[in-house]
Coordinates of C-alpha atoms in Angstrom, one line a residue:
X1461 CA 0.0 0.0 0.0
X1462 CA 2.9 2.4 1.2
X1463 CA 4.7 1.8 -2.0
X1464 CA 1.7 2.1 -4.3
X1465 CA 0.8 5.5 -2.7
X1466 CA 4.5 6.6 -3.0
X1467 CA 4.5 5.7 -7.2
X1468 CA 1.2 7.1 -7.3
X1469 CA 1.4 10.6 -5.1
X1470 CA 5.3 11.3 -6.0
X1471 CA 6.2 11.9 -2.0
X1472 CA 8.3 10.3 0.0
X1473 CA 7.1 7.1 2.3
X1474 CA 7.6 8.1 5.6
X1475 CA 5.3 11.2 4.6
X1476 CA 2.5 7.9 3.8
X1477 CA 3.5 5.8 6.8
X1478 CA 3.4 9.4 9.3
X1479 CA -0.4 9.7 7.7
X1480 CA -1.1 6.1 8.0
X1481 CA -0.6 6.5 11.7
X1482 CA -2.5 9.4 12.6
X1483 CA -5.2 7.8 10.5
X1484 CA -4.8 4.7 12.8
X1485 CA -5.0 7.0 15.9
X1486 CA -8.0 8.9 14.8
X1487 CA -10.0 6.2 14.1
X1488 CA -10.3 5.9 10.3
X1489 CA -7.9 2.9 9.3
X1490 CA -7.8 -0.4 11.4
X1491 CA -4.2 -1.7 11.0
X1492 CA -3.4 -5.4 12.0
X1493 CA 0.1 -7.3 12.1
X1494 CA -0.2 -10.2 10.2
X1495 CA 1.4 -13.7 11.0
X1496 CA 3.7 -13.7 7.8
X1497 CA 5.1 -10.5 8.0
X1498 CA 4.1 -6.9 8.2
X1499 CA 0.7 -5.4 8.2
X1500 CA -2.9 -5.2 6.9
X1501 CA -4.5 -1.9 6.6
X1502 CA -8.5 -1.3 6.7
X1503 CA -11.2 1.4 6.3
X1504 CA -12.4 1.1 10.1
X1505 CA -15.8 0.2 8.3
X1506 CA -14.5 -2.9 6.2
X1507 CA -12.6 -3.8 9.3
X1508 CA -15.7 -3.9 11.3
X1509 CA -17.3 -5.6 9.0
X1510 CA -15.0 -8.5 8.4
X1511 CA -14.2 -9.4 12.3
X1512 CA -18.0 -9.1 12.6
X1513 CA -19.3 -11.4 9.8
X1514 CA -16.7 -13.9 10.6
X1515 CA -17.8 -14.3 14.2
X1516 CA -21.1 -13.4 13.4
X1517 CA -20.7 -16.9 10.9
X1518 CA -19.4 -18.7 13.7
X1519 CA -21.8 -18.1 15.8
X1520 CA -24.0 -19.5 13.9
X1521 CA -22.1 -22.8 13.2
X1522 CA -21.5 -23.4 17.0
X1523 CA -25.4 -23.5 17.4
X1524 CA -28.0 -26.3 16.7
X1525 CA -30.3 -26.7 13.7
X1526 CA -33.9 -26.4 14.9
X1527 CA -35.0 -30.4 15.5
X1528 CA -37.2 -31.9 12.5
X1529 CA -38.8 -34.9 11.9
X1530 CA -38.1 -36.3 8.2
X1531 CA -37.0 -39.1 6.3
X1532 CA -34.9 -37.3 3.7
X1533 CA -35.1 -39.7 1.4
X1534 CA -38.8 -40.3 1.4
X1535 CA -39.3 -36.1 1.2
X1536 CA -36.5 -36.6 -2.2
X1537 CA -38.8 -38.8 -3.5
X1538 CA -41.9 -36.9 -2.8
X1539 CA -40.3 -33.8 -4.6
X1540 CA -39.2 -35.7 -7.8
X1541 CA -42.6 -37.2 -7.7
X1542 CA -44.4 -34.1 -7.5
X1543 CA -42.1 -32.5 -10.4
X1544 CA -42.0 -35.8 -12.6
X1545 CA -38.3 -35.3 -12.3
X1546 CA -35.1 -36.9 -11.0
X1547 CA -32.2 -35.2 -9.0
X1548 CA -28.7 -35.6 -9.8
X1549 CA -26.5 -37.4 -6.9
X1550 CA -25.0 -33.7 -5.8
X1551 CA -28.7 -32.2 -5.6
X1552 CA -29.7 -35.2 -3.5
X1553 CA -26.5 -34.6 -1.1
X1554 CA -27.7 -30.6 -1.1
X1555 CA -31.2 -31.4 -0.1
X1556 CA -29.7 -33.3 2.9
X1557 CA -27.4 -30.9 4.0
X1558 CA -30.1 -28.1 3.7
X1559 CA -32.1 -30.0 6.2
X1560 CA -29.1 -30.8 8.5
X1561 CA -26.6 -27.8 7.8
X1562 CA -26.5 -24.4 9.8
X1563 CA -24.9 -22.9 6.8
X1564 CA -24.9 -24.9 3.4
X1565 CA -23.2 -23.1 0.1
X1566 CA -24.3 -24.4 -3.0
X1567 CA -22.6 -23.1 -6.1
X1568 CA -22.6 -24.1 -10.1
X1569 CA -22.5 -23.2 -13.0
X1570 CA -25.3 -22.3 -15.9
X1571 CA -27.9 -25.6 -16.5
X1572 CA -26.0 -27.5 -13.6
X1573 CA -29.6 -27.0 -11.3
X1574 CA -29.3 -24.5 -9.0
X1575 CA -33.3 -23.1 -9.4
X1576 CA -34.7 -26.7 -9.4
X1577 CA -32.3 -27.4 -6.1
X1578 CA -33.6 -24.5 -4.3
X1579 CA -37.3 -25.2 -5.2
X1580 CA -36.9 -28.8 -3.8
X1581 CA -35.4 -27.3 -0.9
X1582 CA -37.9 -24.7 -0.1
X1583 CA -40.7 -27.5 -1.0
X1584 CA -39.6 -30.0 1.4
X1585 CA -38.8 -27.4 4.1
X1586 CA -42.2 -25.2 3.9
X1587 CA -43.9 -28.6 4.4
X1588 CA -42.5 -29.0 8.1
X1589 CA -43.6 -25.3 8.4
X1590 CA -40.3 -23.8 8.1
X1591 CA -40.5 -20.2 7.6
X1592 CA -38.0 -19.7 4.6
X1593 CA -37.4 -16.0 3.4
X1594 CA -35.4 -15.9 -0.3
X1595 CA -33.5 -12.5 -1.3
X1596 CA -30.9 -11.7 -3.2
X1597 CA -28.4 -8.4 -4.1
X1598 CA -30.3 -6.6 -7.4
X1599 CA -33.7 -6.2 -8.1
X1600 CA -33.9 -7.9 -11.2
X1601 CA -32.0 -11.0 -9.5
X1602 CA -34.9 -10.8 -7.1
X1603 CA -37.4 -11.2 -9.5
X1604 CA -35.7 -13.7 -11.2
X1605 CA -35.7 -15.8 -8.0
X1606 CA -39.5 -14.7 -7.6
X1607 CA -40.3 -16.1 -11.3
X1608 CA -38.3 -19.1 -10.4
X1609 CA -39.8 -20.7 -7.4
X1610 CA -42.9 -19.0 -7.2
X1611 CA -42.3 -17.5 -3.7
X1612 CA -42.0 -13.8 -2.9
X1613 CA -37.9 -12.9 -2.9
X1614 CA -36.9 -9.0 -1.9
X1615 CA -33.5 -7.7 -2.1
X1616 CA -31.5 -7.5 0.6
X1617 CA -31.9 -4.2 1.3
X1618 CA -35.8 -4.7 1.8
X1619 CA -35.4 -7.4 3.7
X1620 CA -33.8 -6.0 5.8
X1621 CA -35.7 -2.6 5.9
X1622 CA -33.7 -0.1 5.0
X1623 CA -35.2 3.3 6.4
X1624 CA -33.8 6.2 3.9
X1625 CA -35.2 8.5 6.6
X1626 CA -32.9 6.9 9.3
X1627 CA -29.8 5.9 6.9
X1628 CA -29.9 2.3 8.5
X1629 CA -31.5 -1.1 8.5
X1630 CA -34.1 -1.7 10.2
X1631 CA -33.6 -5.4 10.8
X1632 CA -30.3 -6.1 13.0
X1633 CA -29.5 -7.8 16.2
X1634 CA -32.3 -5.8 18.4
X1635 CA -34.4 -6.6 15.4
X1636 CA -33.9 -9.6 13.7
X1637 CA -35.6 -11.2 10.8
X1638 CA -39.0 -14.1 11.8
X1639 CA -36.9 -16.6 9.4
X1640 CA -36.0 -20.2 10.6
X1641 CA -34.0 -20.5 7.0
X1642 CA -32.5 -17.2 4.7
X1643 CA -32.0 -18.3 1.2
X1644 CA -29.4 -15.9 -0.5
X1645 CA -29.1 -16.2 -3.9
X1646 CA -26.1 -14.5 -6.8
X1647 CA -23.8 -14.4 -3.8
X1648 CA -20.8 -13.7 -5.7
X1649 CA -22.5 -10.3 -5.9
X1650 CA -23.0 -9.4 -2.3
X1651 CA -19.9 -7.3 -0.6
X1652 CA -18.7 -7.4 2.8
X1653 CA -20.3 -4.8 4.4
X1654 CA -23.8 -6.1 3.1
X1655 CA -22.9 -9.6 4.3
X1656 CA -22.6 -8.8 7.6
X1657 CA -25.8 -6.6 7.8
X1658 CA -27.8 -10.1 7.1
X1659 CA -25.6 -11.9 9.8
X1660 CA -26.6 -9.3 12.4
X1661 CA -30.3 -10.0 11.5
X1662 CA -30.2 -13.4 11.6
X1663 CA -32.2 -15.1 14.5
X1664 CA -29.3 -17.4 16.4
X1665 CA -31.9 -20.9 15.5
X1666 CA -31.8 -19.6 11.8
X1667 CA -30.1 -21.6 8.7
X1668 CA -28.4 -20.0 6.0
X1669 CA -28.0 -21.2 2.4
X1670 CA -25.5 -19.4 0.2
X1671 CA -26.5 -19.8 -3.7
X1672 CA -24.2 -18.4 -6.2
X1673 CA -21.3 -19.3 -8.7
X1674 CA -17.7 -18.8 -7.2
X1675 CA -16.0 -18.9 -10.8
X1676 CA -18.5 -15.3 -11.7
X1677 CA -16.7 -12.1 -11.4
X1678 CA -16.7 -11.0 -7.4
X1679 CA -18.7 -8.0 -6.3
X1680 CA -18.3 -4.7 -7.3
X1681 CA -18.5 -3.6 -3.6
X1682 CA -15.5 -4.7 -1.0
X1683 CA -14.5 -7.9 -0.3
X1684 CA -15.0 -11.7 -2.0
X1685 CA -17.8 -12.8 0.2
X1686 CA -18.8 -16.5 -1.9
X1687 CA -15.0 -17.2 -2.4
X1688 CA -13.9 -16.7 1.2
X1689 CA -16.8 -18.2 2.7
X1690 CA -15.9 -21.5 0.9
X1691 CA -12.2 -21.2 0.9
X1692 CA -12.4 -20.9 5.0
X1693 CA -13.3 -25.1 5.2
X1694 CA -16.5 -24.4 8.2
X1695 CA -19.1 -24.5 6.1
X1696 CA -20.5 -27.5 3.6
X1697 CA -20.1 -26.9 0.3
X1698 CA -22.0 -28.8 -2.4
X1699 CA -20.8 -28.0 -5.9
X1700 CA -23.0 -28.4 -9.1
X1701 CA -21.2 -29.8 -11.9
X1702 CA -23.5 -32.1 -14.1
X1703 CA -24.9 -30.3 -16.8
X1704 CA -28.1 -31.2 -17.1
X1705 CA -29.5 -32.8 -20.5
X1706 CA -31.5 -29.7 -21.6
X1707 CA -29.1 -27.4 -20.8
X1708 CA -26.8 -29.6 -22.7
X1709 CA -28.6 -28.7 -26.1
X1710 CA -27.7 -25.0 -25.3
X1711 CA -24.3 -23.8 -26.3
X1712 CA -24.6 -20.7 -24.4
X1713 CA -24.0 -22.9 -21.4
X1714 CA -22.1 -25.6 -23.2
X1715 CA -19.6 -23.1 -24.0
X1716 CA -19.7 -20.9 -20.7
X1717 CA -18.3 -24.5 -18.8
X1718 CA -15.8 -25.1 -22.0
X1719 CA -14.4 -21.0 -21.2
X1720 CA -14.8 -22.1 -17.4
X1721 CA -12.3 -25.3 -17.8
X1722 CA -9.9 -22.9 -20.1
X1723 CA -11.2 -24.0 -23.3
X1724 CA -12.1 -22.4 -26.3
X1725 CA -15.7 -21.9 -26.7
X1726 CA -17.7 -23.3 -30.0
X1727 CA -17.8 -20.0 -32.3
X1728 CA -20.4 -20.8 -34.8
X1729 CA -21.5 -18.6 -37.6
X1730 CA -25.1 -17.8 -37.9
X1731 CA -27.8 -19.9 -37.4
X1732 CA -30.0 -22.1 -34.9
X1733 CA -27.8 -21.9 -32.3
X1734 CA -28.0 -19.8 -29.2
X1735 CA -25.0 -18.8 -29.3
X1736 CA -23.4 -17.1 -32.3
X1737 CA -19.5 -15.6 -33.2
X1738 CA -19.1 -13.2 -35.9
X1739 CA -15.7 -12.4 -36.7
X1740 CA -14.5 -8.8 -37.3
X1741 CA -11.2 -7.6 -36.8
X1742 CA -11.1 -4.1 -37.0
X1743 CA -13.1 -1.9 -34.1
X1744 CA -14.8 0.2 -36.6
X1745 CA -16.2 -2.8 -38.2
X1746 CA -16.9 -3.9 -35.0
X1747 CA -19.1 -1.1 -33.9
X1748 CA -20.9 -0.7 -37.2
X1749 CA -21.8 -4.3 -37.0
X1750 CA -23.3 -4.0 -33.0
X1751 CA -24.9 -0.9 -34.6
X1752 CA -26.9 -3.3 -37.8
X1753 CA -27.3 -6.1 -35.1
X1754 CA -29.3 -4.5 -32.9
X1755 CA -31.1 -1.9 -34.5
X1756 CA -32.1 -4.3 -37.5
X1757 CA -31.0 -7.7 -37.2
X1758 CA -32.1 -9.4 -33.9
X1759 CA -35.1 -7.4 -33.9
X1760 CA -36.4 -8.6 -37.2
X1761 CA -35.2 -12.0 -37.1
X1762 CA -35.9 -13.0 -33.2
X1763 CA -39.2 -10.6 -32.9
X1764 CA -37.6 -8.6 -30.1
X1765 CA -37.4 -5.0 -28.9
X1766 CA -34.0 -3.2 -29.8
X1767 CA -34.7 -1.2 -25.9
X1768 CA -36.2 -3.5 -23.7
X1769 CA -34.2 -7.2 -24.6
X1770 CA -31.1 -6.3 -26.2
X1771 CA -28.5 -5.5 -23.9
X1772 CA -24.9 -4.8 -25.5
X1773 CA -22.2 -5.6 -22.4
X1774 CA -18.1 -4.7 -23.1
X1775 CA -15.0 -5.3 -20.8
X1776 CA -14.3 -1.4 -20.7
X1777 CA -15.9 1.9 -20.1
X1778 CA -13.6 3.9 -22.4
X1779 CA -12.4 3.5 -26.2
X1780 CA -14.1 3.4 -29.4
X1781 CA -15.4 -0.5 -27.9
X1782 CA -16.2 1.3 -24.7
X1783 CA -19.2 1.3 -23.0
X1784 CA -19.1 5.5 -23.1
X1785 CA -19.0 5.3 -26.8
X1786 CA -21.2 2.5 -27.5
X1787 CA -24.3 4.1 -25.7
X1788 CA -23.5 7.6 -27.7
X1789 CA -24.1 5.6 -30.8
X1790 CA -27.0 3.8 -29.3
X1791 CA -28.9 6.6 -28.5
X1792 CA -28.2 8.0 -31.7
X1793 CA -29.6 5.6 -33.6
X1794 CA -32.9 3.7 -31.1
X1795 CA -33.7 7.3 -29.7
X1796 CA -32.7 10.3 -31.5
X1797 CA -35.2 12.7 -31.0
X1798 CA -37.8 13.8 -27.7
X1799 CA -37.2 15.5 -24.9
X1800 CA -33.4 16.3 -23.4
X1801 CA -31.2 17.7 -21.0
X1802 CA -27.4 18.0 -21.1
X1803 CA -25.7 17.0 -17.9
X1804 CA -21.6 17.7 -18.7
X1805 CA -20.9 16.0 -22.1
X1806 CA -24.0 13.4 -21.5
X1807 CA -26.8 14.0 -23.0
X1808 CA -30.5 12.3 -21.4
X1809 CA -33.4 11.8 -23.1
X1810 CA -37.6 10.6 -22.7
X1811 CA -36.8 7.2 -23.6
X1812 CA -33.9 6.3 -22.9
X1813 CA -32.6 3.0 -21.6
X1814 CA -30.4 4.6 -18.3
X1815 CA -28.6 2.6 -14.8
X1816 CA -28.1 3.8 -11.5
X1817 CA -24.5 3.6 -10.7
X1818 CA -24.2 4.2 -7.0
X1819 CA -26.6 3.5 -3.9
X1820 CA -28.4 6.1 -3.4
X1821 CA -31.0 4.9 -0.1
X1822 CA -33.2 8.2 -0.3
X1823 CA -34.5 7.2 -3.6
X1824 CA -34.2 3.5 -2.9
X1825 CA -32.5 3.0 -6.0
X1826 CA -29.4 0.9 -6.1
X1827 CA -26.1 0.1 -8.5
X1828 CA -27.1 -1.5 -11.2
X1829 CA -30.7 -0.8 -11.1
X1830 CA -31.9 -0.3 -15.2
X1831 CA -34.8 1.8 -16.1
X1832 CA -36.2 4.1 -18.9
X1833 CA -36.9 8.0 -18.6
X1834 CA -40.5 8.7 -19.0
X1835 CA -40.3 12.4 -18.1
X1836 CA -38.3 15.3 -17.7
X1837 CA -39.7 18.5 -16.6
X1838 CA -37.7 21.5 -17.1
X1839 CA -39.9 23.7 -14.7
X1840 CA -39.3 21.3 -11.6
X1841 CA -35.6 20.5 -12.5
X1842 CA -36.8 16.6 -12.5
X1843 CA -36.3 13.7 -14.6
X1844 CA -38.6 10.7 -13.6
X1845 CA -37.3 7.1 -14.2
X1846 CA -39.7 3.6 -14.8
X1847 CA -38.1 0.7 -12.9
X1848 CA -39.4 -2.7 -12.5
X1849 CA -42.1 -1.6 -9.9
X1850 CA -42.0 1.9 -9.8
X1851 CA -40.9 5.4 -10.8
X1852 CA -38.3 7.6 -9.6
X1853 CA -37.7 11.1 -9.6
X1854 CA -34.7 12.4 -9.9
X1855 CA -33.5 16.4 -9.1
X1856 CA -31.3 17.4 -11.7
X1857 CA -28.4 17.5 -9.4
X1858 CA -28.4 13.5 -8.7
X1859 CA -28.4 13.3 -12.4
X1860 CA -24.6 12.1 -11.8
X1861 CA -25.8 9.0 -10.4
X1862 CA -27.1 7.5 -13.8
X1863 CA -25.5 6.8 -17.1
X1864 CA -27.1 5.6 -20.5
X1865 CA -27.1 2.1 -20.4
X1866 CA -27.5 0.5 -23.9
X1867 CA -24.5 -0.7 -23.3
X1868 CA -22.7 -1.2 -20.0
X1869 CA -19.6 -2.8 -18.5
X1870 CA -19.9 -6.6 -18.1
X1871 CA -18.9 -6.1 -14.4
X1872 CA -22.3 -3.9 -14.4
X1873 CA -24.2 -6.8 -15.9
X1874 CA -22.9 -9.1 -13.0
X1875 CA -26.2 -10.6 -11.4
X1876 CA -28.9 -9.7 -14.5
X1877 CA -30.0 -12.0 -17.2
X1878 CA -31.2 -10.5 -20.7
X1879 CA -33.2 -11.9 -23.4
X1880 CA -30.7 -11.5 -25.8
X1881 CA -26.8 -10.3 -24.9
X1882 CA -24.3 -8.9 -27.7
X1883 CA -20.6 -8.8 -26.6
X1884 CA -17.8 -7.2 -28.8
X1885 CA -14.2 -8.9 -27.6
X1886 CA -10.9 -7.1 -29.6
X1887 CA -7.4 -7.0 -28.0
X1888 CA -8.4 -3.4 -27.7
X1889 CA -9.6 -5.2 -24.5
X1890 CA -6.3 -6.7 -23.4
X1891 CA -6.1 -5.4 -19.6
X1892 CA -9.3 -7.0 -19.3
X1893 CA -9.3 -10.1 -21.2
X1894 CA -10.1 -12.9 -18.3
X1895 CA -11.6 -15.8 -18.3
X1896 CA -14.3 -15.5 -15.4
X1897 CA -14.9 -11.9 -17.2
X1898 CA -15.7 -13.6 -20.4
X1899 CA -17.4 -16.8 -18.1
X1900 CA -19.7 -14.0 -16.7
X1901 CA -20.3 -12.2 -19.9
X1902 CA -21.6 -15.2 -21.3
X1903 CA -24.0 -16.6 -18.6
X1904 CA -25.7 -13.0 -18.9
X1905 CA -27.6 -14.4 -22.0
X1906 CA -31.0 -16.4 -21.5
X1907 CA -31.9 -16.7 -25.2
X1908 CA -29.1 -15.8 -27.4
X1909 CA -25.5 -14.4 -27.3
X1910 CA -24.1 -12.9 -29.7
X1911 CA -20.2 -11.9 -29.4
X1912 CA -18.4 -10.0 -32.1
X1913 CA -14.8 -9.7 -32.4
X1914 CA -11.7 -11.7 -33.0
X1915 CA -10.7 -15.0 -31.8
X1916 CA -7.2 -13.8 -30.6
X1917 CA -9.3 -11.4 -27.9
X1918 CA -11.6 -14.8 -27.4
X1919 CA -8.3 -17.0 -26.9
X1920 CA -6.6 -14.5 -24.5
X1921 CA -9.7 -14.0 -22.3
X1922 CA -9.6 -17.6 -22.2
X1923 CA -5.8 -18.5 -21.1
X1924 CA -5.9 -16.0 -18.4
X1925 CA -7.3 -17.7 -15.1
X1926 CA -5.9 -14.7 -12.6
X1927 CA -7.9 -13.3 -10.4
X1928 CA -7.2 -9.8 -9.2
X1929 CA -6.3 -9.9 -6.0
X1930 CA -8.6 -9.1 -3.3
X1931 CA -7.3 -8.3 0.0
X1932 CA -9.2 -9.8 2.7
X1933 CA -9.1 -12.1 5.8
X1934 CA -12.5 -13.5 6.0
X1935 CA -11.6 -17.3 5.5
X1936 CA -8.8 -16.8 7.8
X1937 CA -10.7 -15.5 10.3
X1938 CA -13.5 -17.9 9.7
X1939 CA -10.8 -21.3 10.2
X1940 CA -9.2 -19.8 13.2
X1941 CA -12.8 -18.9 14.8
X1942 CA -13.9 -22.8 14.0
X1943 CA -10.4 -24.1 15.3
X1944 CA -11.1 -22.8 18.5
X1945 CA -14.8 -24.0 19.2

């Protein structure tokens, strides 16, 4: 850290270690010693957050599952019965440990059963009158989960009651959730400081099940919660690896796993597949062809709307492949004309396809939220965005807090599913050619993917398994807290 800020700031490092100290002393930075040598340095918040999770998580672990009466096997049955289907050995092994487990993590891959495990799980469960409440980190994952089992799934932050008058949750340890079992679902996307708030919520009786796929990118926010959590050896882990036979016949997933095991994905040309390659080499091409695609192309031949299920997601913000430049063109050419305002160089107008980039807990409106302006009133100063379930007004002075969203970064798109998903991949890219970036960019598609680019980009996105490194000590607190119950 000291050596970073010295390359980055141009001063000299006992100016950075004199202000790491008085940052210690007032409060502000949590520093550590660390067993192997020297020292880990926090944001107090992060720190508080960490240490409390972990012991928050080993609290839980140290105490008893609520008693049941069930044949496990006979409830297996009953499920596949009911369903006229049959569950793979590992689904069987997660229904078990759901019943048994204080905390169970179940993570897989695209087709390997994930929604089919958790509605066995909840079926079985709500039968011996276990209260089960299901959330997850977005809105639109929310309602994905909703749609999937059936149930009624919020975000976390509406679990959890997040008062914008109050700036806090609602739900905490004074308050905690009437839940005998939390289903959390697109873990990977949930950040340290958000992970904790559901520990503290947690009844002590309560069982947690952690849904999510460690091989996604990790959250935007601090910390690698899914990662940690399974890399810390307390909790049981059931990993999904059979791809199921109808997801087989899909080579969105067929090739998601192939990029996931470091192998080149089947690029087809055009046709029945779902998942498609077109080969361009040049970023020009590249961005007139995006431009033909989804203004013309997948419209006409798929019967879908350019603006509400096409979602164009790229590795980086800037560039002529950029998301910044991408939406420019968009808007140009799906919504050219209506009302606007100018906010800086960005231009907003009545109709266009725009995301929230930051929390903002006033407006209840959270990163990665997508919507469409329906209004903007020059006389008020307010622009009024549709979500999912509502609108929201916006002041002209939050306007900072969106950005046209035609296109957006695949990190953005983390935790969203679209009808139909293009992806341009150039060595334009080459920073941020990984393999769980193009794993995730992929599984973002629920009908068709379409990825334009060249195969060199595809091929170096695929070679390169490193994972940024994120600093954080939640497994190792986690093993040393277990060790010593």
């Amino acid at each position: 850290l000291a050596s970073e800020a010295v390359t980055m700031l141009e001063i000299e490092a006992d100016i950075i270690e004199a202000a790491v100290d008085r940052l210690a002393q007032g409060e502000l930075l949590a520093v550590e010693p660390l067993s192997r040598g020297g020292e880990a340095v926090y944001l107090r918040s992060l720190h508080t957050a960490e240490v409390g999770a972990s012991r928050r998580l080993a609290g839980l672990l140290s105490s008893d599952v609520l008693p049941i009466r069930i044949d496990i096997q006979r409830a297996i049955e009953w499920f596949e019965s009911r369903e006229e289907i049959a569950l793979a050995p590992a689904q069987r092994e997660a229904v078990g440990k759901a019943i048994t487990s204080k905390v169970l993590v179940i993570t897989g891959g695209p087709g390997t059963g994930k929604t089919t495990l958790i509605n066995g799980i909840i079926q079985i469960l709500e039968k011996k009158d276990r209260r089960i409440l299901l959330c997850a980190p977005t809105g639109r994952a929310a309602k994905r989960l909703n749609e999937a089992t059936g149930r009624e799934a919020k975000t976390i932050h509406r679990l959890l009651e997040f008062s914008p008058k109050a700036m806090e949750f609602m739900r905490g340890q004074h308050n905690p959730l009437d839940a005998d079992i939390v289903v959390i679902d697109e873990v990977s996307m949930v950040d340290a400081v958000l992970f904790y708030h559901v520990l503290k919520a947690l009844p002590q009786h309560c069982q947690l099940i952690l849904v999510g796929d460690v091989d996604q990118l990790p959250s935007v926010g601090p910390g690698s919660v899914l990662r940690e959590v399974i890399g810390s050896g307390v909790v049981d882990v059931v990993r999904l690896t059979e791809i199921f036979r109808q997801a087989r016949e899909s080579l969105i997933v067929v090739n998601a796993h192939r990029v996931n095991r470091g192998e080149m994905p089947l690029l087809k040309a055009e046709g029945q597949d779902d998942f498609v390659y077109i080969e361009r080499e040049e970023p020009d091409e590249i961005v007139a062809l995006i431009k033909d695609l989804i203004s013309e192309r997948i419209p006409e031949r798929m019967g879908v709307d350019p603006l509400d299920d096409i979602q164009l997601i790229t590795p980086m913000h800037r560039g002529l492949l950029g998301a910044r430049n991408l939406n420019a063109e968009l808007q140009a050419l799906l919504n050219p004309r209506g009302a606007s305002i100018m906010r800086g160089s960005r231009m907003f107008r009545v109709g266009d396809r725009v995301m929230q980039i930051r929390n903002n807990y006033y407006l209840e409106v959270y990163n990665g939220d997508i919507g469409r302006i329906v209004d903007i009133d020059d006389i008020e100063k307010m622009v009024s965005v549709r979500y999912e379930d509502r609108v929201v007004s916006y002041e002209y002075s939050d306007l900072d807090e969106l950005v046209l969203a035609y296109a957006c970064s695949i990190h953005k798109s983390q935790g969203s599913e679209f009808p139909v998903v293009v992806m341009p991949l150039h060595t334009q890219h080459y920073v941020l050619l990984q393999r769980n970036l193009l794993y995730t960019g992929i599984t973002r598609g629920r009908q068709t993917v379409v990825v334009v680019g060249s195969k060199r980009a595809i091929a170096i996105a695929v070679k390169n398994s490193k994972i940024k490194t994120r600093f954080t000590r939640l497994a190792e607190r986690l093993t040393a807290l277990a060790s010593q119950s």
